[in-house]
Coordinates of C-alpha atoms and ligand atoms in Angstrom, one line a residue:
M24 CA 23.8 102.2 173.1
S25 CA 21.9 104.3 175.7
T26 CA 18.8 106.1 174.6
D27 CA 19.0 108.4 177.6
P28 CA 20.8 111.6 176.4
L29 CA 22.7 112.3 179.6
S30 CA 24.0 108.7 179.8
A31 CA 24.9 108.7 176.1
L32 CA 26.8 112.0 176.5
L33 CA 28.7 110.7 179.5
N34 CA 29.5 107.5 177.6
I35 CA 30.9 109.5 174.7
I36 CA 33.0 111.6 177.1
N37 CA 34.3 108.5 178.9
T38 CA 35.1 106.3 175.9
S39 CA 36.6 109.1 173.8
T40 CA 38.7 110.4 176.7
N41 CA 40.0 106.9 177.5
E42 CA 40.9 106.3 173.8
L43 CA 42.6 109.7 173.7
Q44 CA 44.7 108.9 176.8
S45 CA 45.6 105.5 175.3
L46 CA 46.9 107.2 172.2
Y47 CA 49.2 109.3 174.3
T48 CA 50.3 106.3 176.3
K49 CA 51.1 104.4 173.2
N50 CA 53.1 107.4 172.0
G51 CA 55.1 107.3 175.3
S52 CA 53.6 110.7 176.5
Q53 CA 50.9 112.0 178.8
F54 CA 48.0 114.2 177.8
P55 CA 49.3 117.8 178.2
S56 CA 48.1 119.4 181.5
L57 CA 46.0 122.6 181.4
D58 CA 48.5 124.0 183.9
A59 CA 51.6 123.5 181.7
T60 CA 52.6 126.0 179.0
Y61 CA 51.7 124.9 175.5
K62 CA 54.2 123.1 173.4
P63 CA 53.3 121.6 170.0
G64 CA 53.2 117.8 170.4
P65 CA 53.4 114.8 168.0
L66 CA 49.7 114.0 168.3
D67 CA 48.5 117.6 167.6
E68 CA 47.9 116.7 164.0
D69 CA 47.0 113.1 164.4
A70 CA 43.6 112.6 162.8
K71 CA 42.3 110.1 165.4
A72 CA 43.4 112.3 168.3
I73 CA 41.7 115.3 166.7
E74 CA 38.5 113.3 166.1
L75 CA 38.4 112.1 169.7
S76 CA 39.0 115.5 171.1
K77 CA 36.2 116.9 169.0
L78 CA 33.8 114.3 170.4
V79 CA 34.8 115.0 174.0
V80 CA 34.3 118.8 173.4
A81 CA 31.0 118.3 171.6
A82 CA 29.6 116.0 174.3
A83 CA 31.0 118.0 177.2
N84 CA 29.4 121.2 175.8
Q85 CA 26.1 119.5 175.2
L86 CA 26.2 118.0 178.7
I87 CA 26.8 121.5 180.2
A88 CA 23.9 123.0 178.1
T89 CA 21.7 120.1 179.3
V90 CA 22.5 120.1 183.0
R91 CA 23.1 123.8 183.7
S92 CA 20.2 126.2 184.4
P93 CA 19.1 128.2 181.3
K94 CA 19.6 131.4 183.3
D95 CA 23.2 130.5 184.2
T96 CA 24.0 129.4 180.7
L97 CA 22.5 132.5 179.1
W98 CA 24.0 134.9 181.6
E99 CA 27.4 133.4 180.9
L100 CA 27.1 133.4 177.1
V101 CA 25.4 136.8 176.6
P102 CA 28.2 138.9 177.9
S103 CA 30.8 137.1 175.7
M104 CA 32.1 140.5 174.6
Y105 CA 33.9 140.7 177.9
M106 CA 35.9 137.6 176.9
S107 CA 37.0 139.3 173.6
A108 CA 37.8 142.5 175.4
A109 CA 39.8 140.8 178.2
I110 CA 41.9 138.6 175.9
G111 CA 42.4 141.5 173.5
F112 CA 43.7 143.7 176.4
A113 CA 46.0 141.0 177.8
V114 CA 47.5 140.3 174.3
D115 CA 47.8 144.0 173.4
V116 CA 49.7 144.9 176.6
D117 CA 51.9 141.7 176.3
I118 CA 50.8 140.0 179.6
P119 CA 51.6 136.5 178.4
E120 CA 55.1 137.6 177.4
I121 CA 55.6 139.5 180.7
L122 CA 54.7 136.4 182.7
N123 CA 56.9 134.3 180.5
E124 CA 59.9 136.5 181.1
A125 CA 59.4 136.7 184.9
P126 CA 62.1 134.9 186.9
N127 CA 59.8 132.3 188.3
K128 CA 57.2 132.6 185.5
S129 CA 54.6 134.2 187.8
L130 CA 54.0 137.8 189.1
Q131 CA 51.9 139.7 191.5
V132 CA 49.1 141.8 190.0
K133 CA 50.9 145.0 191.1
E134 CA 54.0 144.0 189.3
I135 CA 52.1 143.1 186.1
A136 CA 50.2 146.4 186.3
S137 CA 53.4 148.3 186.7
A138 CA 54.9 146.6 183.7
V139 CA 51.9 147.5 181.5
N140 CA 51.3 150.9 183.0
C141 CA 47.7 150.2 183.9
Q142 CA 45.7 150.2 187.2
A143 CA 46.4 147.2 189.3
S144 CA 42.7 146.7 190.2
H145 CA 41.8 146.6 186.5
V146 CA 44.5 144.2 185.6
G147 CA 43.7 141.9 188.5
R148 CA 40.0 141.8 187.6
V149 CA 40.7 141.0 183.9
L150 CA 43.1 138.3 184.8
R151 CA 40.7 136.7 187.3
Y152 CA 37.9 136.8 184.8
L153 CA 40.2 135.0 182.3
A154 CA 41.6 132.5 184.9
T155 CA 38.1 131.6 185.9
R156 CA 37.7 130.5 182.3
H157 CA 41.0 128.6 182.2
I158 CA 43.0 131.3 180.4
F159 CA 46.0 132.1 182.8
K160 CA 46.1 130.6 186.3
E161 CA 45.8 132.4 189.6
V162 CA 48.4 130.4 191.6
T163 CA 48.0 132.2 194.9
P164 CA 45.8 135.2 195.6
D165 CA 46.6 138.0 193.1
V166 CA 49.5 136.0 191.6
F167 CA 49.2 134.9 188.0
T168 CA 51.1 132.6 185.7
N169 CA 50.6 131.3 182.2
N170 CA 48.9 128.0 181.5
K171 CA 48.2 126.0 178.3
L172 CA 45.8 128.6 176.8
S173 CA 47.5 131.9 177.8
S174 CA 50.9 130.6 176.7
A175 CA 49.5 130.0 173.2
L176 CA 49.0 133.8 173.1
I177 CA 52.7 134.5 173.4
K178 CA 53.6 136.3 170.2
A179 CA 55.2 133.7 167.9
S180 CA 57.8 136.2 166.6
G181 CA 59.8 135.5 169.8
K182 CA 60.3 139.3 170.5
T183 CA 61.1 140.2 174.0
V184 CA 58.8 142.5 176.0
G185 CA 61.3 145.3 175.5
E186 CA 61.2 144.8 171.7
L187 CA 57.4 144.6 171.6
Q188 CA 57.0 147.7 173.7
A189 CA 59.7 149.7 171.7
K190 CA 57.8 149.2 168.4
P191 CA 54.1 148.7 169.4
L192 CA 52.8 149.2 165.8
E193 CA 54.9 146.2 164.7
K194 CA 54.2 143.9 167.6
Y195 CA 51.7 141.7 165.7
E196 CA 53.8 140.9 162.7
N197 CA 54.6 137.1 162.6
S198 CA 52.9 136.8 166.0
G199 CA 50.6 133.8 165.2
N200 CA 47.6 133.5 167.5
A201 CA 48.2 137.0 168.9
A202 CA 47.7 138.6 165.4
F203 CA 44.4 136.7 165.1
V204 CA 43.3 138.0 168.5
G205 CA 44.4 141.5 167.7
H206 CA 42.5 141.6 164.4
I207 CA 39.3 140.0 165.8
V208 CA 39.2 142.3 168.8
G209 CA 40.7 145.3 167.1
E210 CA 38.3 145.5 164.1
G211 CA 35.7 142.8 165.0
L212 CA 34.6 143.7 168.5
R213 CA 33.7 147.3 167.7
S214 CA 32.0 146.2 164.4
S215 CA 29.9 143.6 166.3
S216 CA 28.4 146.4 168.4
S217 CA 26.6 147.5 165.2
M218 CA 25.4 144.0 164.2
V219 CA 21.9 144.2 165.7
D220 CA 21.2 147.5 164.0
F221 CA 22.7 146.1 160.7
L222 CA 20.6 143.0 160.9
K223 CA 17.4 144.9 161.6
G224 CA 18.0 147.3 158.8
S225 CA 19.6 144.9 156.4
G226 CA 19.6 146.0 152.8
K227 CA 18.7 149.5 153.5
G228 CA 21.7 151.0 155.2
A229 CA 25.4 150.3 155.3
N230 CA 27.1 147.4 153.6
S231 CA 28.2 145.7 156.8
P232 CA 28.3 146.1 160.6
F233 CA 32.0 147.1 160.1
N234 CA 30.9 150.0 157.9
M235 CA 28.3 151.1 160.4
A236 CA 30.6 150.9 163.4
W237 CA 33.6 152.6 161.8
G238 CA 31.7 155.2 159.8
T239 CA 33.2 154.2 156.4
D240 CA 31.7 153.1 153.1
K241 CA 34.9 151.3 152.2
R242 CA 35.4 147.6 152.2
L243 CA 37.8 146.3 154.8
W244 CA 40.7 146.0 152.4
D245 CA 40.3 149.4 151.0
W246 CA 39.9 150.9 154.4
Y247 CA 43.2 149.3 155.4
A248 CA 44.9 151.2 152.6
E249 CA 43.9 154.5 154.2
P250 CA 46.7 156.6 155.7
G251 CA 47.5 155.5 159.3
Q252 CA 45.9 152.1 158.9
G253 CA 49.1 150.4 157.6
W254 CA 49.8 148.7 161.0
R255 CA 46.3 147.2 161.1
F256 CA 46.8 145.9 157.5
R257 CA 50.1 144.3 158.6
R258 CA 48.3 142.7 161.6
F259 CA 45.5 141.5 159.4
V260 CA 48.0 139.9 156.9
A261 CA 49.8 138.3 159.9
A262 CA 46.5 136.9 161.2
M263 CA 45.6 135.5 157.7
Q264 CA 49.0 134.0 157.3
F265 CA 48.6 132.3 160.6
V266 CA 45.1 131.0 159.8
A267 CA 46.4 129.7 156.4
Q268 CA 49.3 127.8 158.1
T269 CA 46.8 126.0 160.4
Y270 CA 45.5 124.0 157.4
K271 CA 47.7 121.0 156.6
D272 CA 49.2 120.7 153.1
T273 CA 47.6 117.3 152.7
I274 CA 44.1 118.9 152.5
F275 CA 45.0 120.5 149.2
Q276 CA 47.3 117.6 148.0
N277 CA 44.4 115.1 148.5
A278 CA 41.7 117.4 147.2
Y279 CA 42.1 116.4 143.5
D280 CA 43.8 113.7 141.5
W281 CA 46.5 116.2 140.5
K282 CA 48.5 113.4 138.8
S283 CA 45.8 112.9 136.3
L284 CA 46.5 116.3 134.7
K285 CA 48.4 116.5 131.4
S286 CA 51.7 118.3 131.1
T287 CA 50.0 121.1 129.2
D288 CA 47.3 121.6 131.8
V289 CA 47.3 124.9 133.8
I290 CA 45.9 125.4 137.3
V291 CA 44.8 128.9 138.3
D292 CA 44.8 130.0 141.9
V293 CA 42.3 132.9 141.8
G294 CA 42.8 135.5 144.6
G295 CA 45.7 133.3 145.7
N296 CA 47.5 135.8 147.9
M297 CA 51.0 134.3 148.4
G298 CA 49.8 131.1 146.7
T299 CA 50.3 128.8 149.7
V300 CA 47.8 126.3 148.4
S301 CA 49.7 126.2 145.0
L302 CA 53.0 125.8 146.9
A303 CA 51.7 122.7 148.7
V304 CA 50.5 121.1 145.5
A305 CA 53.5 122.2 143.4
K306 CA 56.0 120.6 145.9
M307 CA 54.2 117.3 145.9
F308 CA 53.3 117.0 142.2
P309 CA 56.3 118.1 140.0
E310 CA 54.3 118.0 136.7
T311 CA 51.7 120.7 137.8
K312 CA 51.8 124.3 136.4
F313 CA 50.2 127.2 138.1
V314 CA 49.1 130.8 137.6
I315 CA 48.7 132.6 140.9
Q316 CA 46.5 135.7 140.6
D317 CA 45.8 138.6 143.0
L318 CA 45.8 142.4 143.2
P319 CA 49.0 144.1 142.1
P320 CA 50.5 144.9 145.6
V321 CA 49.8 141.4 146.8
I322 CA 51.5 139.9 143.7
E323 CA 54.6 142.0 144.5
G324 CA 54.7 140.4 148.0
A325 CA 54.1 136.9 146.4
K326 CA 57.3 137.4 144.3
T327 CA 59.3 137.6 147.5
F328 CA 57.5 134.7 149.0
W329 CA 58.2 132.4 146.1
K330 CA 61.8 133.5 145.9
A331 CA 62.2 132.5 149.5
N332 CA 60.2 129.2 149.3
F333 CA 60.5 127.7 145.8
P334 CA 62.6 129.9 143.5
E335 CA 63.1 127.2 140.9
A336 CA 59.3 127.1 140.2
I337 CA 59.4 130.8 139.2
E338 CA 62.7 130.5 137.3
N339 CA 61.6 127.5 135.1
G340 CA 58.1 129.0 134.5
R341 CA 56.1 126.3 136.3
V342 CA 54.6 129.0 138.5
K343 CA 53.5 132.4 137.1
L344 CA 52.5 135.3 139.3
E345 CA 49.9 137.5 137.7
A346 CA 48.2 140.8 138.8
H347 CA 44.5 140.3 138.1
D348 CA 41.2 141.7 139.5
F349 CA 38.8 138.8 139.7
F350 CA 35.8 141.0 138.7
Q351 CA 37.5 141.6 135.4
P352 CA 37.6 139.1 132.5
Q353 CA 39.8 136.1 133.4
P354 CA 43.0 136.2 131.3
V355 CA 43.8 132.4 131.5
K356 CA 41.5 130.7 129.1
G357 CA 40.7 127.0 129.2
A358 CA 42.6 126.1 132.4
A359 CA 42.1 122.6 133.6
I360 CA 41.4 123.8 137.2
Y361 CA 40.5 127.2 138.6
F362 CA 40.5 127.2 142.4
C363 CA 39.8 129.7 145.1
R364 CA 40.5 129.4 148.8
F365 CA 38.7 131.6 151.2
I366 CA 37.5 133.9 148.4
I367 CA 33.7 133.2 148.0
Q368 CA 33.0 133.5 151.8
D369 CA 34.3 137.0 151.7
W370 CA 31.6 138.3 149.4
P371 CA 27.8 138.6 149.2
D372 CA 26.0 136.5 146.5
A373 CA 25.9 139.2 143.9
D374 CA 29.7 139.6 143.9
C375 CA 30.3 135.8 144.1
I376 CA 28.2 135.5 140.9
K377 CA 30.4 138.0 139.2
I378 CA 33.5 136.2 140.2
M379 CA 32.2 132.8 139.1
K380 CA 30.9 134.2 135.8
R381 CA 34.3 135.7 134.9
I382 CA 35.9 132.3 135.5
R383 CA 33.1 130.4 133.6
E384 CA 33.5 132.7 130.6
A385 CA 37.2 131.7 130.4
A386 CA 36.7 128.0 131.1
N387 CA 36.3 125.2 128.6
P388 CA 33.8 122.4 128.8
S389 CA 36.3 120.2 130.8
S390 CA 37.5 122.8 133.2
K391 CA 36.8 122.3 136.9
L392 CA 36.2 125.0 139.6
I393 CA 37.3 124.1 143.1
F394 CA 36.5 126.1 146.2
F395 CA 38.2 125.6 149.6
E396 CA 35.9 127.2 152.0
I397 CA 34.6 127.0 155.6
G398 CA 31.4 125.2 154.5
I399 CA 28.6 125.7 157.0
P400 CA 26.8 122.5 157.9
Y401 CA 23.3 122.6 159.2
A402 CA 22.9 122.1 163.0
C403 CA 20.7 119.1 162.2
A404 CA 20.8 116.1 159.8
D405 CA 20.5 117.2 156.1
P406 CA 17.7 115.1 154.4
T407 CA 18.2 116.7 151.0
K408 CA 18.9 114.3 148.1
Y409 CA 21.7 116.0 146.1
E410 CA 22.6 115.0 142.6
A411 CA 26.2 115.8 143.5
D412 CA 28.4 113.5 145.6
V413 CA 28.0 115.2 148.9
E414 CA 29.8 113.9 152.0
R415 CA 27.5 114.1 155.0
R416 CA 28.6 115.0 158.5
T417 CA 27.3 112.6 161.1
A418 CA 27.8 112.3 164.9
P419 CA 26.8 109.7 167.5
F420 CA 23.5 110.2 169.4
P421 CA 22.7 112.7 170.9
L422 CA 25.3 115.0 169.4
I423 CA 24.2 117.4 166.7
P424 CA 25.7 116.4 163.3
N425 CA 27.9 119.4 163.0
L426 CA 29.3 118.6 166.5
G427 CA 28.3 121.9 167.9
K428 CA 31.2 123.5 169.7
G429 CA 33.3 120.5 168.9
G430 CA 33.2 121.2 165.2
G431 CA 36.8 122.0 164.7
S432 CA 37.7 125.5 163.7
D433 CA 34.1 126.6 164.4
P434 CA 32.5 127.3 161.0
T435 CA 29.5 129.2 162.4
S436 CA 31.8 131.6 164.2
V437 CA 33.8 132.2 161.0
D438 CA 30.5 132.8 159.3
M439 CA 29.7 135.6 161.9
T440 CA 33.1 137.2 161.2
M441 CA 32.4 137.2 157.5
L442 CA 29.0 138.9 158.2
N443 CA 30.5 141.3 160.7
L444 CA 33.5 142.6 158.7
L445 CA 32.5 142.0 155.1
N446 CA 28.9 141.1 154.7
G447 CA 30.3 137.9 153.4
Q448 CA 28.9 134.5 154.1
G449 CA 29.9 130.9 154.9
R450 CA 27.6 128.8 152.7
N451 CA 26.0 125.4 152.8
V452 CA 25.7 122.9 150.0
G453 CA 22.4 124.2 148.7
Q454 CA 23.8 127.7 148.5
F455 CA 26.8 126.6 146.5
I456 CA 24.4 124.8 144.1
E457 CA 22.5 128.0 143.7
L458 CA 25.6 130.0 143.0
G459 CA 26.6 127.4 140.4
N460 CA 23.2 127.5 138.8
A461 CA 23.4 131.2 138.4
T462 CA 26.8 131.1 136.7
G463 CA 27.0 128.0 134.5
W464 CA 28.7 125.7 137.0
K465 CA 27.3 122.3 138.2
L466 CA 28.2 121.2 141.6
T467 CA 29.7 117.7 141.4
S468 CA 31.1 117.0 144.9
V469 CA 31.6 118.2 148.4
K470 CA 34.2 116.7 150.7
N471 CA 34.8 117.7 154.2
D472 CA 38.3 118.0 155.7
E473 CA 39.2 120.8 158.1
L474 CA 37.8 122.8 155.2
S475 CA 35.1 121.9 152.7
I476 CA 36.3 121.0 149.2
I477 CA 33.6 122.1 146.8
T478 CA 34.0 121.0 143.1
F479 CA 32.1 122.2 140.1
S480 CA 32.2 121.1 136.4
A481 CA 31.2 123.4 133.6
A482 CA 27.4 123.0 133.2
Ligands
SAM10 C1 41.0 135.8 152.5 S1 42.3 136.1 151.4 C2 42.5 134.5 150.7 C3 43.9 134.4 150.0 C4 44.3 133.0 149.5 N1 43.3 132.5 148.6 C5 44.5 132.1 150.6 O1 43.7 131.2 150.9 O2 45.6 132.2 151.3 C6 41.4 137.0 150.1 C7 42.3 137.4 148.9 O3 41.5 138.0 147.9 C8 42.3 139.0 147.3 N2 41.4 139.9 146.6 C9 40.5 140.8 147.1 N3 39.8 141.4 146.1 C10 40.4 141.0 145.0 C11 40.1 141.2 143.6 N4 39.2 142.1 143.3 N5 40.8 140.6 142.7 C12 41.7 139.6 143.0 N6 42.0 139.3 144.3 C13 41.3 140.0 145.3 C14 43.0 139.6 148.5 O4 44.1 140.4 148.1 C15 43.4 138.4 149.3 O5 44.6 137.9 148.9

């Protein structure tokens, strides 16, 4: 193994790319071209292909950071808000769909501008900025087409441009990636403009950058319930449903030895929304029984969801849907498992402590508490000796152990979103131990899949 960082990075890129190509060759296919539109492929979810791709991305980014002048790197990274704004604009005016519907799949800037009713010079500049960063392709001067990345922004609902433009407030429903872009740019970009002021005055002023930027004291969900914000709420729900879908059922099916539960044992999905995690486990393990809890309007939606996806489970009582505020006393006493996915990261410590205490008060000595969260690994090796069984992240020299930008769905970026919109927080192992110590739970294990699986026992 080379001890020279540049050679070691090149070696990782070479060997991992070769292995990745071999996987495709064995599969009878070729690695998809950046110029082709995106189509889901058989190796998209292959664990080995994902691992190799992460290594290539981590090493390539570290190589760029090493060889590029600091000035050039910083001048590219600092104005990242233009990237958010440019993608947000393209998605909001339906440019990926407009190009997709064009007879030869490409259009002159003037034609695109006319279709979106904006100035041609503006549209051309935005598309060139994006194409320079491999989102869209400029095929000949001022003519653009979709490529792998821009085509992944086509709204998944399959609506035509005419349908999208006829009902603009509904365009993000069931739209996949586009809903995520719409939410992050729509609420997040403006909120982030207050982040520096929020950080400098933390604890004294507003509850979050979102609160400062939008001039509201309400939490994001309560603000969504205000008159006129319904379309944003529906876009947020679509974004969250899309995010949830990206996590494979096997993460949850393998997270615990569900078969070891007794027929009388109950599993509580706290803040479960539609209960998609429960659905994944319920389908695979027919003996399991669930109570899915969320706020009343969400539980109403969950009834429709289960009717469509697994009606027998509701009819035979295996799955119960229950309106419950997790800051209030937990009504299900002595459950075998209480679990929460993407709940703790939404809240500051003081609120997490309340949520965990309410569950602990209802738990019995053998109850377990499981969190599925975007755990935040350090950007260095973690030398801490934990009592719990903690799976460590490692990476070959000279990569940083969390793989930097190769680290899958980008935990530190999710952490920034939590801070920006909710004053929530992605947490590391030590921070979960502290939450447990404050609430009567003892951390027993941390496993890492695309999510971290954090398990506590009653202390
Ligand atoms: C990020 S979502 C996660 C949903 C679900 N666990 C999942 O992974 O799909 C957060 C959930 O917390 C719910 N929630 C927010 N405040 C709540 C409260 N006080 N009591 C119960 N649920 C709440 C929201 O309605 C939403 O469904």
